[in-house]
PDB file of C-alpha atoms in Angstrom:
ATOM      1  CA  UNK K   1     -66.475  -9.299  18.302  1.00  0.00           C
ATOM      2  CA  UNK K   2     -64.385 -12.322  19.865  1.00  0.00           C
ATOM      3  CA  UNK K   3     -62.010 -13.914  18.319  1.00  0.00           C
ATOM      4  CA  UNK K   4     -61.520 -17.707  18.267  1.00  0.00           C
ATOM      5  CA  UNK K   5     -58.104 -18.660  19.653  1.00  0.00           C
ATOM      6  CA  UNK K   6     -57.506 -20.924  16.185  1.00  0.00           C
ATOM      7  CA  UNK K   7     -58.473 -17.615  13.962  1.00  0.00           C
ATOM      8  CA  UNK K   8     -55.455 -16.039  16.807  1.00  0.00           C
ATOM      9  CA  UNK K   9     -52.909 -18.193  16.559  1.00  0.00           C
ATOM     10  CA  UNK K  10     -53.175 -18.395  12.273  1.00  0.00           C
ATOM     11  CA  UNK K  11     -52.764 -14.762  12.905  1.00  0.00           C
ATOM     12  CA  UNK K  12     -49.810 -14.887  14.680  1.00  0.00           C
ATOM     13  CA  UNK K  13     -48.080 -17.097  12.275  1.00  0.00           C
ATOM     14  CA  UNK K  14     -48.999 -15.542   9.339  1.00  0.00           C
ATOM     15  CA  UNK K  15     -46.797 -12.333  11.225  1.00  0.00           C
ATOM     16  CA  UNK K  16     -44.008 -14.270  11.912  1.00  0.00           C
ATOM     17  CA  UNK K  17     -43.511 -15.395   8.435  1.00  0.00           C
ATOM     18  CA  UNK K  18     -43.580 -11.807   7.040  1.00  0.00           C
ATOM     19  CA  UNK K  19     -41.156 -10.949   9.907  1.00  0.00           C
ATOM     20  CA  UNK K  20     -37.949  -9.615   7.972  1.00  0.00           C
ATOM     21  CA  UNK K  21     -35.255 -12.519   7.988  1.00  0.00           C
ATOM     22  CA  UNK K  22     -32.448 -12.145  10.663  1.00  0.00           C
ATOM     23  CA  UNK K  23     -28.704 -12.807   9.251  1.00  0.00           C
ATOM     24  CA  UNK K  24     -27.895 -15.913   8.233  1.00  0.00           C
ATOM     25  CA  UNK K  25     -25.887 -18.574  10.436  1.00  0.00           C
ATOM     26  CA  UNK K  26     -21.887 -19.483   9.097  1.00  0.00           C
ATOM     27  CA  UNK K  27     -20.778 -21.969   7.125  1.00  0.00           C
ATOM     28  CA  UNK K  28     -18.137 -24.395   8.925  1.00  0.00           C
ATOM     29  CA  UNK K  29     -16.003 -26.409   8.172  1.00  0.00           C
ATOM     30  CA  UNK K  30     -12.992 -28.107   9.993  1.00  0.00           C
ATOM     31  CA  UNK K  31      -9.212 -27.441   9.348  1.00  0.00           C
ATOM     32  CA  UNK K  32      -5.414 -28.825  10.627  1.00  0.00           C
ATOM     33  CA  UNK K  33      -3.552 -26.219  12.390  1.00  0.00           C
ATOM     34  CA  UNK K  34      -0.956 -26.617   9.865  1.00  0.00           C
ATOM     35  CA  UNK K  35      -4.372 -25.937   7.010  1.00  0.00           C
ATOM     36  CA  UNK K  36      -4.781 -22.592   8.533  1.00  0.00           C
ATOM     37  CA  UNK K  37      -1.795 -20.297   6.361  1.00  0.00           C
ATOM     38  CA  UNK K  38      -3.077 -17.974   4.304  1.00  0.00           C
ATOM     39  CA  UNK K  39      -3.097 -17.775   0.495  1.00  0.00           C
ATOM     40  CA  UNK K  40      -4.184 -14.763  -0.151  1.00  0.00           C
ATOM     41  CA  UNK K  41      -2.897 -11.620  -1.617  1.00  0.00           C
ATOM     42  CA  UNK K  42      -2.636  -7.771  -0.296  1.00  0.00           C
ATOM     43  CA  UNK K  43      -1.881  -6.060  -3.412  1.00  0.00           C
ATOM     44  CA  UNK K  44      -2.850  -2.171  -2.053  1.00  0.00           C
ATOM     45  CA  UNK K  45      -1.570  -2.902   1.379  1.00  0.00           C
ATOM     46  CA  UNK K  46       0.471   0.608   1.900  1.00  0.00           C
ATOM     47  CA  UNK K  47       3.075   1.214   5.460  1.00  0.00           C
ATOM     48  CA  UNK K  48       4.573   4.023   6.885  1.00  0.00           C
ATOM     49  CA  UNK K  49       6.804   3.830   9.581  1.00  0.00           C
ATOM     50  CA  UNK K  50       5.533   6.460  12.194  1.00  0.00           C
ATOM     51  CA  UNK K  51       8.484   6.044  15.573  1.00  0.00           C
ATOM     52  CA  UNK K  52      11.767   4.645  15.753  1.00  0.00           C
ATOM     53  CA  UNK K  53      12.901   4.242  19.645  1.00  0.00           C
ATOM     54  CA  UNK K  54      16.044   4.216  20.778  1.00  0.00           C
ATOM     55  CA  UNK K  55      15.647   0.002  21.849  1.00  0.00           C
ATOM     56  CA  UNK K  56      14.592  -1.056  18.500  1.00  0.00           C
ATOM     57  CA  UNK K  57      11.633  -0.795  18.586  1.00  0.00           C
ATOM     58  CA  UNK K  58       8.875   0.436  16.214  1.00  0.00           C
ATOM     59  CA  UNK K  59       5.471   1.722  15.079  1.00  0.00           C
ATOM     60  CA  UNK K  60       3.999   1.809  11.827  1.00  0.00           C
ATOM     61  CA  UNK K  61       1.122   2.268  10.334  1.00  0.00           C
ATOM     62  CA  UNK K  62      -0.600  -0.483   8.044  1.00  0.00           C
ATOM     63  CA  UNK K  63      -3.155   0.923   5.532  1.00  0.00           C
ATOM     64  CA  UNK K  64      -5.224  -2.223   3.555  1.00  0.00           C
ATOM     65  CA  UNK K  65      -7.519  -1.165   1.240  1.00  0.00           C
ATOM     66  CA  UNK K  66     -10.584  -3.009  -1.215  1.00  0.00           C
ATOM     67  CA  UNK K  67     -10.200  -6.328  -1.785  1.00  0.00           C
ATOM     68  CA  UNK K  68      -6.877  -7.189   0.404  1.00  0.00           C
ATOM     69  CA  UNK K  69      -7.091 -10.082   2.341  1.00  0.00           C
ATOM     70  CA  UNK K  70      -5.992  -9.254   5.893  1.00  0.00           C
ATOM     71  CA  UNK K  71      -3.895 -12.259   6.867  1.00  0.00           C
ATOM     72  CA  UNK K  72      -2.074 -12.231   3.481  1.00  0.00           C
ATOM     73  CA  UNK K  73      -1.367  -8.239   4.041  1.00  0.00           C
ATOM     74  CA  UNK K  74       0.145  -9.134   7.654  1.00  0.00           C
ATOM     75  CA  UNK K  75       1.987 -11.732   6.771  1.00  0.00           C
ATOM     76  CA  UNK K  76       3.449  -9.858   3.564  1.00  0.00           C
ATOM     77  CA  UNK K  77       3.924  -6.748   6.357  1.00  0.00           C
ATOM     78  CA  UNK K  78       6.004  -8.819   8.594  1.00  0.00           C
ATOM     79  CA  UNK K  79       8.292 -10.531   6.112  1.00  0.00           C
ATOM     80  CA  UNK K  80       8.805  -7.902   4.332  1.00  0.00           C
ATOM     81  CA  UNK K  81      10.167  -5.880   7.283  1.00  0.00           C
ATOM     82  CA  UNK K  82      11.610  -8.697   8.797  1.00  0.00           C
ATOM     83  CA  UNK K  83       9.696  -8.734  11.954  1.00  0.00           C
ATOM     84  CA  UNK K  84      10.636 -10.945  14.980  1.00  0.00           C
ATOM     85  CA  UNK K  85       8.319 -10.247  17.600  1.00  0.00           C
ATOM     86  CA  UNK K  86       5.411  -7.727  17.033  1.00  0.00           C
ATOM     87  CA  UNK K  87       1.774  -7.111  18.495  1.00  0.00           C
ATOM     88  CA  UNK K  88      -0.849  -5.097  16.166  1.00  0.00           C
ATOM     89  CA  UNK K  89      -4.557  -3.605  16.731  1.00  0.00           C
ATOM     90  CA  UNK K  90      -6.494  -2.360  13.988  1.00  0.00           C
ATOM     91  CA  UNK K  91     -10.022  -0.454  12.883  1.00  0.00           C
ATOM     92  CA  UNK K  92     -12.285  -1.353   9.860  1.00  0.00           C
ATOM     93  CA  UNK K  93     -14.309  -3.026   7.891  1.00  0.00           C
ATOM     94  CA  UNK K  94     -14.589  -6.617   6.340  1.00  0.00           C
ATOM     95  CA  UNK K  95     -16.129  -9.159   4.001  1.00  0.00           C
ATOM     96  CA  UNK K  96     -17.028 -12.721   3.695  1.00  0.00           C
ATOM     97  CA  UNK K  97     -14.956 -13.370   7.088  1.00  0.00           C
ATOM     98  CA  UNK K  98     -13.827 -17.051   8.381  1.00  0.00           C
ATOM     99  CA  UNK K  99     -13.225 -17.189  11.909  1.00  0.00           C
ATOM    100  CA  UNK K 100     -12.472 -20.351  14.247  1.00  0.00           C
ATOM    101  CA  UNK K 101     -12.088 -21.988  17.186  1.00  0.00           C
ATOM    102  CA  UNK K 102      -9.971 -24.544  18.294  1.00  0.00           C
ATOM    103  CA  UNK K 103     -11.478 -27.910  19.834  1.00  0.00           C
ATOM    104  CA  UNK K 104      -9.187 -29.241  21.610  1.00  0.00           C
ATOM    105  CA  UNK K 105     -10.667 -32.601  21.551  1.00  0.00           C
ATOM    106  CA  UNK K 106     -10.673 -32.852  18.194  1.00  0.00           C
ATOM    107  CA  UNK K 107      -7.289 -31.052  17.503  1.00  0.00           C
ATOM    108  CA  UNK K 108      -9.011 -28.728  14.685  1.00  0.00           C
ATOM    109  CA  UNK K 109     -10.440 -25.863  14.378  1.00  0.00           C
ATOM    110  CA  UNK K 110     -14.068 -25.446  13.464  1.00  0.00           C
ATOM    111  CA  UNK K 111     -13.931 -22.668  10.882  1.00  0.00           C
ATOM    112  CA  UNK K 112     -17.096 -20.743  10.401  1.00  0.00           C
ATOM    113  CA  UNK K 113     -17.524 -18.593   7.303  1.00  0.00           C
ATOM    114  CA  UNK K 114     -19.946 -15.733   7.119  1.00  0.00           C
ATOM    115  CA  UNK K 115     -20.806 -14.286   3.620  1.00  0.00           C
ATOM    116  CA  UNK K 116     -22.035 -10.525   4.204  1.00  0.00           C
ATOM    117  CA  UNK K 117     -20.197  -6.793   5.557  1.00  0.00           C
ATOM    118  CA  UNK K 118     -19.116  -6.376   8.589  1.00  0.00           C
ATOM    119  CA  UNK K 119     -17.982  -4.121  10.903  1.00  0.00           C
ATOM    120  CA  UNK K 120     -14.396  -5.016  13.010  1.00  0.00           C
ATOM    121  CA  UNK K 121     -15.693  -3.821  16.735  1.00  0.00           C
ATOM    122  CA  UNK K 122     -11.666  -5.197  17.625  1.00  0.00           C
ATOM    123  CA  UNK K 123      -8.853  -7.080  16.042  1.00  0.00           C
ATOM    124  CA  UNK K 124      -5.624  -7.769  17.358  1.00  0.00           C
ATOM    125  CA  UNK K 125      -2.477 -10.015  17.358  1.00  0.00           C
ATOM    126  CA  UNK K 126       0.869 -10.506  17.767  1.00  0.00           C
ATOM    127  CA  UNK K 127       3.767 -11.802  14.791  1.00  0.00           C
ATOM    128  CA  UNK K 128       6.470 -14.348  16.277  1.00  0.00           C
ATOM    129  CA  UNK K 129       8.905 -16.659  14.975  1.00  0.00           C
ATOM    130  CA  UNK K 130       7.152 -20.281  14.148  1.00  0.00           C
ATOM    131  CA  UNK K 131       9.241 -23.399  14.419  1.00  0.00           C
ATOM    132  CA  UNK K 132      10.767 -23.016  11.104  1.00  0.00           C
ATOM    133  CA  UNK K 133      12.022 -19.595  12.007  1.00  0.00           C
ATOM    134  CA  UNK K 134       9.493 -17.693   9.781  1.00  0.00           C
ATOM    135  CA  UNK K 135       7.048 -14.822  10.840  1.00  0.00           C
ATOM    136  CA  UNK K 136       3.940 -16.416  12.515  1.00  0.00           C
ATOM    137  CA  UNK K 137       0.651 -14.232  12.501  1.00  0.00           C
ATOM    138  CA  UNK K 138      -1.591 -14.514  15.235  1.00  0.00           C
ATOM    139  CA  UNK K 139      -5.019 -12.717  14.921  1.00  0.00           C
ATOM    140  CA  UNK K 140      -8.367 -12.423  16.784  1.00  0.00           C
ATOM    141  CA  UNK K 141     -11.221 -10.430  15.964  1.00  0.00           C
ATOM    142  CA  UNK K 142     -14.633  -9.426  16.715  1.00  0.00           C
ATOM    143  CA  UNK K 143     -17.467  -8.255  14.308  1.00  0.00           C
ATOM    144  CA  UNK K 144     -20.169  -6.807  13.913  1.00  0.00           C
ATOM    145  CA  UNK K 145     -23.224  -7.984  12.006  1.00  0.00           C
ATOM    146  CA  UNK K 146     -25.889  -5.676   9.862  1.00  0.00           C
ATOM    147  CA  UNK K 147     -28.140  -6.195  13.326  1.00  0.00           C
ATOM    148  CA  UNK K 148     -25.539  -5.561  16.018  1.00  0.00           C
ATOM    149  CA  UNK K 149     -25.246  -9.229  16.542  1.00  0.00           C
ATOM    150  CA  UNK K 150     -21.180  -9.379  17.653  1.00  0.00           C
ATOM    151  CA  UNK K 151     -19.298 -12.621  16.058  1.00  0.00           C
ATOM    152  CA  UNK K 152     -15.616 -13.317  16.548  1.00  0.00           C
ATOM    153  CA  UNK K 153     -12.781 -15.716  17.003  1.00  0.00           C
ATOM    154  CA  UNK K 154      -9.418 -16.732  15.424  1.00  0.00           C
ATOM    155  CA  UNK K 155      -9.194 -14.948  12.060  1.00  0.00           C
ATOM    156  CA  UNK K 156      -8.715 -17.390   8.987  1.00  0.00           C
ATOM    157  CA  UNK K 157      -8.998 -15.065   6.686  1.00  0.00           C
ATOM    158  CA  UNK K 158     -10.940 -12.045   5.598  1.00  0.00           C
ATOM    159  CA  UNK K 159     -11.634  -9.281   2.614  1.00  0.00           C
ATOM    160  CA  UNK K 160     -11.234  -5.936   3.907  1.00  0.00           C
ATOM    161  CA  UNK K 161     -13.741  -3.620   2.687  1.00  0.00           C
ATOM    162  CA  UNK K 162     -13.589  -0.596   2.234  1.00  0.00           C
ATOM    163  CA  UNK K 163     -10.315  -0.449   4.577  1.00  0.00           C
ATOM    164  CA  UNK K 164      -8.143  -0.919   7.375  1.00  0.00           C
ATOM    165  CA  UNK K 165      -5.663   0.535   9.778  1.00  0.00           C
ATOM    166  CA  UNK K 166      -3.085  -1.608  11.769  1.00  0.00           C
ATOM    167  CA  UNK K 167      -1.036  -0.190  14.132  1.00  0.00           C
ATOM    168  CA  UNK K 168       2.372  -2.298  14.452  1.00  0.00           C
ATOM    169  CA  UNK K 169       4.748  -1.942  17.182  1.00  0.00           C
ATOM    170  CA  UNK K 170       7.602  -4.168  16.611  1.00  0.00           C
ATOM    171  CA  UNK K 171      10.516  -5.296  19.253  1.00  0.00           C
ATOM    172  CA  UNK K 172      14.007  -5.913  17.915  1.00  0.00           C
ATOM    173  CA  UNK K 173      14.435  -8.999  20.442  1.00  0.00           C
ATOM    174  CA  UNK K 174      12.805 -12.589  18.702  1.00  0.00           C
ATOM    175  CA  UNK K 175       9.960 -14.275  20.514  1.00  0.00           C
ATOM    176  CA  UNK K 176       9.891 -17.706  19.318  1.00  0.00           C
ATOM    177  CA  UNK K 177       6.992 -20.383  19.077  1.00  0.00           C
ATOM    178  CA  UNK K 178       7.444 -24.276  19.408  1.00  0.00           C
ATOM    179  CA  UNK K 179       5.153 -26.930  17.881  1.00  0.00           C
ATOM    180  CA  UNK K 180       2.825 -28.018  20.994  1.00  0.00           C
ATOM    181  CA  UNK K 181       2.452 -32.050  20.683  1.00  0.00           C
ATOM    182  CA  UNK K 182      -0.981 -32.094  22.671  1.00  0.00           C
ATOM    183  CA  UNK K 183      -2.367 -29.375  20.417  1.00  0.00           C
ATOM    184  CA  UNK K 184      -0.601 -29.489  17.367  1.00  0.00           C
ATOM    185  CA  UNK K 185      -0.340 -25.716  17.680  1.00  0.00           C
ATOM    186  CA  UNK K 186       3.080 -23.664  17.385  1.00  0.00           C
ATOM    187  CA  UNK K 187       2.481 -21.530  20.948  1.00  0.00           C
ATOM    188  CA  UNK K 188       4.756 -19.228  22.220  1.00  0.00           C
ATOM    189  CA  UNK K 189       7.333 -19.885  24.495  1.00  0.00           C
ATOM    190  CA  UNK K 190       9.473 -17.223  26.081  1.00  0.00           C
ATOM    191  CA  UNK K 191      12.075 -19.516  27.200  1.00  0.00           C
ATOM    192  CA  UNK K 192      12.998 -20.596  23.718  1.00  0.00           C
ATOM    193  CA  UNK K 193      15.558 -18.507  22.760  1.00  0.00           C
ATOM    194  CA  UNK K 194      17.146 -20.798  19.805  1.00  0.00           C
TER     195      UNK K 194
END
């Protein structure tokens, strides 16, 4: 028996719309450089100094546990310890991530919020002194959706879930960020020693 390429192609479609959904795409919206701060909170974040070298210099350990927000537990991390220049790598899990990236033509960044688990594949950073002479943290990440799919950028903000571990090294010499003009970002520059 032959079948008629109509009776086919209603086939087909009627399989594709059974197909199981893939993950969602992100929400964005766009934000200021000076709108991207975070206000959350790191209530179980937990450190442990691990070295102490004979420079200055440093490595800890920074445990963040259910319902932390990563940004807010780095920043807390580095004023609490005072930290003026520090880079950071880390292992775990998220939630409800918002990740961007920075147009340049627009002078925003085009922040794109995902609402599901995720795994972090990499995350890493580095803490300097911003233009007002406070602790700036500086974070990218990568994910990992339910399907594989990978998703990253510059990390807005984020819930961890269930945890995760950030290794801090930090350097007793300040590294010092200026506000760009033709960005509107605070980069780093090594030269600034003020």
């Amino acid at each position: 028996m032959r079948l008629s390429p109509a009776v086919l192609a209603l086939a087909s479609l009627s399989c594709v719309a059974h197909a199981a959904p893939g993950p969602s795409g992100p929400v964005v919206r766009w934000l200021k450089p000076s709108e991207t701060a975070s206000s959350g909170r790191a209530p179980g974040a937990k450190v442990r100094l691990l070295t102490t070298e004979s420079d200055g210099t440093r490595t800890y350990v920074l445990v963040l546990y259910q319902g932390d927000q990563v940004q807010a537990g780095l920043a807390a991390f580095a004023s609490d310890h005072h930290v003026v220049d520090a880079h950071f790598s880390a292992i775990g899990a998220v939630r409800d991530p918002e990740l961007a990236w920075f147009d340049e033509s627009r002078r925003q960044f085009k922040a794109m919020s995902l609402h599901e688990q995720m795994e972090i594949l990499t995350l890493s950073g580095d803490i300097t002194l911003g233009a007002d002479g406070q602790p700036v943290v500086h974070t990218h990440l990568v994910l990992a959706r339910s399907d594989g799919q990978a998703w990253g950028g510059h990390l807005i903000e984020a819930t961890v879930s269930p945890t995760l571990e950030v290794y801090v090294t930090t350097y007793p010499e300040p590294l010092r960020k200026r506000l760009d003009p033709a960005t509107g970002l605070q980069l780093i520059d090594p030269s600034f020693e003020q």
